Structures are given as C-alpha cells and as structure tokens.
Amino acid sequence: MPLTTVETPADTDGVSLSHGLKQRHLSMIALGGVIGAGLFVGSGAGIAAAGPSIVIAYALSGLLVMLVMRMLGEMSAAYPSSGSFSSHAERAIGPWAGFTAGWAFWVLLCTAVGLEGIGAAQIVHGWLPGTPEWAWVALFMVVFCGTNLAAVKNFGEFEFWFAALKVGAITLFLVLGVLALAGVLPGTDSPGGSNLTELLPNGGEGLVIGLLASVFAYGGLETVTIAAAESQDPVRGVARAVRTAMWRIAVFYVGSMAVIVALVPWDDPQVVENGPYVAALDRLGIPGAGQLMNVVVLVALLSAMNANVYGASRIGYSLVERGQGPKWLGRVSGGVPRVAVLASSVFGFLCVLLSYWRPDDVFAWLLNMIGAVILVVWIFIAVSQLRLRRRLERETPERLAVRMWAFPWLTWVALAGMATVFVLMAREPDTRVQLYSTGAMTLALAAVGYARQRARARR
C-alpha cells in the first residue's frame, strides 16, 4: 500500500474526498492553527492566577502538546486519513476506541462552532449595537457552511488568509514588545524586570490554575492532520507541519506570554477585563489598541469556526466510512462530504439556540460535557501510538516518515503528564465538574461502541 493512500469512500457512488489542498494551505493551517481566540483573550485569567509563572505553565503544557503532535504526526504520516486519531485508535485498539474518540471529538468541534459564532457575534454587535447577535451568528454559519460545501480548496484559501492575518498580528505584537523591553521603541520606557520580581504571587495553586488554562488553549492543532488527507502529498504535509510545531508553540505561546508579563503587571485589572494583548498594547501607547485587537480576535474566531466545521465534517465522514455511523452522513459529491458539513453546521447552530433558550442548564451541561474531551483524545493518541509503532517497525518500517522521539519513553512521559492534568482537574472545583461530565460522556460512548463492535463480530 503506498504511503499516500487515504480512505475509500463510504457512499455508494464511489466518489472519494478530493485532494484540493496545496502545500501552502497546509503550511499556513499548521502555522495559524495554534493561534486561537483562547490565546488572545482566555490567557488573561491564567495570567491573573499564575502571575509571571504563566510562562512556566505554557512551557510545560507546550512540551506535552509537542509530544502529542509528534505521536499523531507519526501515525498520520504512516496512515493518512480524514479520521486522523479516530482512525488510528480503531486500527490500534479496536472499533470501540475509534467510535468513542471520533464522536466525542465531533461533539466538541460542533459545540465549539457555536461558541465561536457567539463570540464573533458579540464583537460585531459591539460595533453595531442596533443589530441582533443571533442574526450575525446565522450569517457566519451560512458563510462557513457554504465555504465548506464547496470544493475543499475554498476552505484552504479561507484558512490561508485567516492564518496569515493572525500570524502577522502576533508577529507584529512580539516585535513591538521586544523593542519596548529593549528600550528602543520611541515614546516608551522599558519596564526592565520590575514586573517579574514575584514569580509565584499566588503560590503553587495559582500555577496549577494557569497550567490548566494553558492546556486547553492549545486545542485545534489536530486539524492539520485531518486536512493532510486531502492534500496533494499527505505524508510530506504532515511531516513538515509536525516538525515545525516546536518553534511555533515556543514563539507564539511561550514567547508572547513572556512579553506580556514583562510589559504589564500581572495584577493589572485590564489583563482580565480587556485581554492581555490589549493591556500590553495600551501600555505601549498604541492608539486604538482595543479595536485593533477586537479585529484580530474576530478573525481568530471566524478562522476557528471555518476550521471546526471542516474538521467535524471530515471526522463524521471518516466514522461513517468505517461503519461507525449512519450511511447517509457519509455521502460525497464533488469530492466533499456535503451531508456531514450540513449536519455539523446544524448541530453548531443548535448549540447557539440552546445558549439563548436554556443557558443555565442544558447549555451549561453541554459545555461541561466537552470540557476535557481534548485530554481524552490525547490519551487515545498516546495509547494508539504505543501499539502502532511496534506494528509498523515489524511489518512496514518504510512508513515511518516521522518518528516519535525516544520511543517509548517519551510516550509514557506524555501519558504521565495527561494523568497529572486529570488529577489537577479533580482537585479544582471549577474543573472537577467538567472532568466528571466528560468522563460520563466518554464512558457512554465507549459502551455504545463496544456493544456495536460485539454485535458486528457476531454477525
């Protein structure tokens, strides 16, 4: 079987997914995929809790994410698939594992589409207060549903330019921040190390809260391995994306956190109220910093919406292709799983409606249910890699275009890191409910998946 083989289609028409993504699309998706609204806004709560030690928190969680991406890259280069980790889990552990990881991630992505739509609508509503937020959400849903219903190259072009804007914005921020710290930015006095005198202002507990916040800020990196299956050279695309993950995480996440806590006092109320990047730009005296960052955050939210509709539709398609879902969901026309795109968009819009209709019970329950899904996915990735690596070395070593570092020791280190995060979540009241809710959903999916697996085995 050649290295670039992808899945066969599930539909009866014999039409498979297209290969419309170019290398420049994949490269920019990989580059911009790590820059989300969680980094621009959500990191403020982590800074307020951890103080300057937020840099340590992002570095530690970044190391864990690098290991996960390396493991996922090894498997995705060997077995390019639109199902990514779900397909690998099925191959390595069994159909029940692929079912569990795939559908849990599908729910996560679809819910995230709704959340990002709400966030984007709130920004636009702030600019145009006379317009209803729901109308903006509906408009964004229609646009990105339409984008993903068309050829995959349209998704690639949208993400290319979205990612280029995000990368440009954060690069400019880092350059301005470094110049200010060096004391060479006109009209700005360097704070030196005055904001870094107290590394752990809230003790170890603050660092733990910052660590948990940073772990979930890295979600979205998996999209590039899903998209690689529709590229012109899946193996090369995955290999390049994974090999550049280290410097991307170091520069964009750890680097920007270091610049922010050096420029702005960690206990400045603006860090939480306006977001850390706005607070830093205000310190530099950049006019219109708040509105400038609102534009960047809006772009990040729209980019995430586009990518999550894409990712959800491909995960859904792959599950159906492997007999893990209703056949109608996997029909492909024009190289695009259009029914899966529509289903993912409808589920996302339903989440938006729930946020209006039942914000205190149903919507809150849904948010808690997906709170720790990414950690569940990472565990499936690590266990799958442990099992598949041995098989690849024994049967088809030529497929190992990307190799996990220091195998199997670093894979076990990553699993220990994930277990540690679970323990920390169980200790914190705010994350304990998410952990238990996600655990309940995972167990329910695993039970259904195992029952389906036994039933198919009997048949």
PDB file of C-alpha atoms in Angstrom, residues 327-431:
ATOM      1  CA  LYS A 327     -24.589   5.880   5.970  1.00  0.00           C
ATOM      2  CA  TRP A 328     -26.446   8.978   4.786  1.00  0.00           C
ATOM      3  CA  LEU A 329     -23.960  11.131   6.708  1.00  0.00           C
ATOM      4  CA  GLY A 330     -21.061   9.891   4.593  1.00  0.00           C
ATOM      5  CA  ARG A 331     -22.335  10.674   1.115  1.00  0.00           C
ATOM      6  CA  VAL A 332     -19.771  12.531  -1.003  1.00  0.00           C
ATOM      7  CA  SER A 333     -20.396  14.704  -4.039  1.00  0.00           C
ATOM      8  CA  GLY A 334     -17.837  16.812  -5.832  1.00  0.00           C
ATOM      9  CA  GLY A 335     -15.159  15.451  -3.503  1.00  0.00           C
ATOM     10  CA  VAL A 336     -16.910  16.978  -0.445  1.00  0.00           C
ATOM     11  CA  PRO A 337     -18.957  15.177   2.282  1.00  0.00           C
ATOM     12  CA  ARG A 338     -21.741  17.729   1.969  1.00  0.00           C
ATOM     13  CA  VAL A 339     -24.278  15.995   4.225  1.00  0.00           C
ATOM     14  CA  ALA A 340     -21.676  15.830   7.004  1.00  0.00           C
ATOM     15  CA  VAL A 341     -20.944  19.553   6.514  1.00  0.00           C
ATOM     16  CA  LEU A 342     -24.654  20.378   6.830  1.00  0.00           C
ATOM     17  CA  ALA A 343     -25.127  18.131   9.878  1.00  0.00           C
ATOM     18  CA  SER A 344     -22.105  19.673  11.631  1.00  0.00           C
ATOM     19  CA  SER A 345     -23.325  23.206  10.896  1.00  0.00           C
ATOM     20  CA  VAL A 346     -26.874  22.426  12.096  1.00  0.00           C
ATOM     21  CA  PHE A 347     -25.544  20.949  15.341  1.00  0.00           C
ATOM     22  CA  GLY A 348     -23.405  24.057  15.840  1.00  0.00           C
ATOM     23  CA  PHE A 349     -26.368  26.364  15.288  1.00  0.00           C
ATOM     24  CA  LEU A 350     -28.458  24.243  17.677  1.00  0.00           C
ATOM     25  CA  CYS A 351     -25.807  24.908  20.350  1.00  0.00           C
ATOM     26  CA  VAL A 352     -26.268  28.644  19.719  1.00  0.00           C
ATOM     27  CA  LEU A 353     -30.040  28.335  20.158  1.00  0.00           C
ATOM     28  CA  LEU A 354     -29.521  26.395  23.402  1.00  0.00           C
ATOM     29  CA  SER A 355     -27.352  29.245  24.700  1.00  0.00           C
ATOM     30  CA  TYR A 356     -30.380  31.533  24.283  1.00  0.00           C
ATOM     31  CA  TRP A 357     -33.136  29.105  25.316  1.00  0.00           C
ATOM     32  CA  ARG A 358     -31.519  27.181  28.190  1.00  0.00           C
ATOM     33  CA  PRO A 359     -28.295  28.965  29.205  1.00  0.00           C
ATOM     34  CA  ASP A 360     -28.353  27.837  32.838  1.00  0.00           C
ATOM     35  CA  ASP A 361     -28.986  24.121  32.469  1.00  0.00           C
ATOM     36  CA  VAL A 362     -28.839  22.439  29.041  1.00  0.00           C
ATOM     37  CA  PHE A 363     -26.167  24.706  27.537  1.00  0.00           C
ATOM     38  CA  ALA A 364     -24.083  24.684  30.733  1.00  0.00           C
ATOM     39  CA  TRP A 365     -24.337  20.885  30.833  1.00  0.00           C
ATOM     40  CA  LEU A 366     -23.171  20.702  27.205  1.00  0.00           C
ATOM     41  CA  LEU A 367     -20.163  22.925  27.928  1.00  0.00           C
ATOM     42  CA  ASN A 368     -19.173  20.805  30.918  1.00  0.00           C
ATOM     43  CA  MET A 369     -19.560  17.636  28.872  1.00  0.00           C
ATOM     44  CA  ILE A 370     -16.941  18.722  26.319  1.00  0.00           C
ATOM     45  CA  GLY A 371     -14.638  20.371  28.872  1.00  0.00           C
ATOM     46  CA  ALA A 372     -11.983  17.635  28.951  1.00  0.00           C
ATOM     47  CA  VAL A 373     -12.583  15.902  25.602  1.00  0.00           C
ATOM     48  CA  ILE A 374      -9.244  17.058  24.227  1.00  0.00           C
ATOM     49  CA  LEU A 375      -7.455  15.203  27.036  1.00  0.00           C
ATOM     50  CA  VAL A 376      -9.426  12.044  26.248  1.00  0.00           C
ATOM     51  CA  VAL A 377      -8.370  12.380  22.607  1.00  0.00           C
ATOM     52  CA  TRP A 378      -4.723  12.834  23.620  1.00  0.00           C
ATOM     53  CA  ILE A 379      -4.842   9.632  25.687  1.00  0.00           C
ATOM     54  CA  PHE A 380      -6.210   7.692  22.712  1.00  0.00           C
ATOM     55  CA  ILE A 381      -3.411   9.169  20.572  1.00  0.00           C
ATOM     56  CA  ALA A 382      -0.689   8.088  23.016  1.00  0.00           C
ATOM     57  CA  VAL A 383      -2.042   4.559  23.527  1.00  0.00           C
ATOM     58  CA  SER A 384      -2.561   4.131  19.770  1.00  0.00           C
ATOM     59  CA  GLN A 385       0.992   5.252  19.038  1.00  0.00           C
ATOM     60  CA  LEU A 386       2.415   2.812  21.592  1.00  0.00           C
ATOM     61  CA  ARG A 387       0.675  -0.053  19.844  1.00  0.00           C
ATOM     62  CA  LEU A 388       1.023   1.022  16.201  1.00  0.00           C
ATOM     63  CA  ARG A 389       4.738   1.862  16.397  1.00  0.00           C
ATOM     64  CA  ARG A 390       5.672  -1.735  17.192  1.00  0.00           C
ATOM     65  CA  ARG A 391       3.479  -2.984  14.365  1.00  0.00           C
ATOM     66  CA  LEU A 392       4.962  -0.512  11.880  1.00  0.00           C
ATOM     67  CA  GLU A 393       8.534  -1.402  12.814  1.00  0.00           C
ATOM     68  CA  ARG A 394       7.737  -5.078  12.384  1.00  0.00           C
ATOM     69  CA  GLU A 395       5.608  -5.008   9.222  1.00  0.00           C
ATOM     70  CA  THR A 396       6.142  -1.770   7.237  1.00  0.00           C
ATOM     71  CA  PRO A 397       9.074   0.265   8.606  1.00  0.00           C
ATOM     72  CA  GLU A 398       9.211   2.291   5.386  1.00  0.00           C
ATOM     73  CA  ARG A 399       6.025   4.061   6.506  1.00  0.00           C
ATOM     74  CA  LEU A 400       7.800   5.750   9.422  1.00  0.00           C
ATOM     75  CA  ALA A 401       8.424   9.085   7.719  1.00  0.00           C
ATOM     76  CA  VAL A 402       8.010  10.783  11.106  1.00  0.00           C
ATOM     77  CA  ARG A 403       9.264   9.112  14.281  1.00  0.00           C
ATOM     78  CA  MET A 404       8.370   9.781  17.897  1.00  0.00           C
ATOM     79  CA  TRP A 405      11.389  10.923  19.886  1.00  0.00           C
ATOM     80  CA  ALA A 406      12.960   8.466  22.364  1.00  0.00           C
ATOM     81  CA  PHE A 407      10.220   5.879  21.860  1.00  0.00           C
ATOM     82  CA  PRO A 408       8.641   4.515  24.025  1.00  0.00           C
ATOM     83  CA  TRP A 409       9.925   6.559  26.968  1.00  0.00           C
ATOM     84  CA  LEU A 410       8.585   9.966  25.909  1.00  0.00           C
ATOM     85  CA  THR A 411       5.217   8.434  25.046  1.00  0.00           C
ATOM     86  CA  TRP A 412       4.990   7.171  28.626  1.00  0.00           C
ATOM     87  CA  VAL A 413       6.110  10.597  29.887  1.00  0.00           C
ATOM     88  CA  ALA A 414       3.260  12.173  27.886  1.00  0.00           C
ATOM     89  CA  LEU A 415       0.740   9.730  29.361  1.00  0.00           C
ATOM     90  CA  ALA A 416       2.017  10.543  32.849  1.00  0.00           C
ATOM     91  CA  GLY A 417       1.584  14.243  32.056  1.00  0.00           C
ATOM     92  CA  MET A 418      -2.024  13.678  30.964  1.00  0.00           C
ATOM     93  CA  ALA A 419      -2.740  11.700  34.130  1.00  0.00           C
ATOM     94  CA  THR A 420      -1.304  14.584  36.148  1.00  0.00           C
ATOM     95  CA  VAL A 421      -3.622  17.060  34.414  1.00  0.00           C
ATOM     96  CA  PHE A 422      -6.600  14.819  35.226  1.00  0.00           C
ATOM     97  CA  VAL A 423      -5.583  14.765  38.894  1.00  0.00           C
ATOM     98  CA  LEU A 424      -5.197  18.547  38.935  1.00  0.00           C
ATOM     99  CA  MET A 425      -8.634  18.944  37.338  1.00  0.00           C
ATOM    100  CA  ALA A 426     -10.152  16.731  40.024  1.00  0.00           C
ATOM    101  CA  ARG A 427      -8.622  18.993  42.707  1.00  0.00           C
ATOM    102  CA  GLU A 428     -10.096  22.229  41.336  1.00  0.00           C
ATOM    103  CA  PRO A 429     -13.842  22.869  41.909  1.00  0.00           C
ATOM    104  CA  ASP A 430     -14.219  24.741  38.607  1.00  0.00           C
ATOM    105  CA  THR A 431     -12.779  21.922  36.504  1.00  0.00           C
TER     106      THR A 431
END
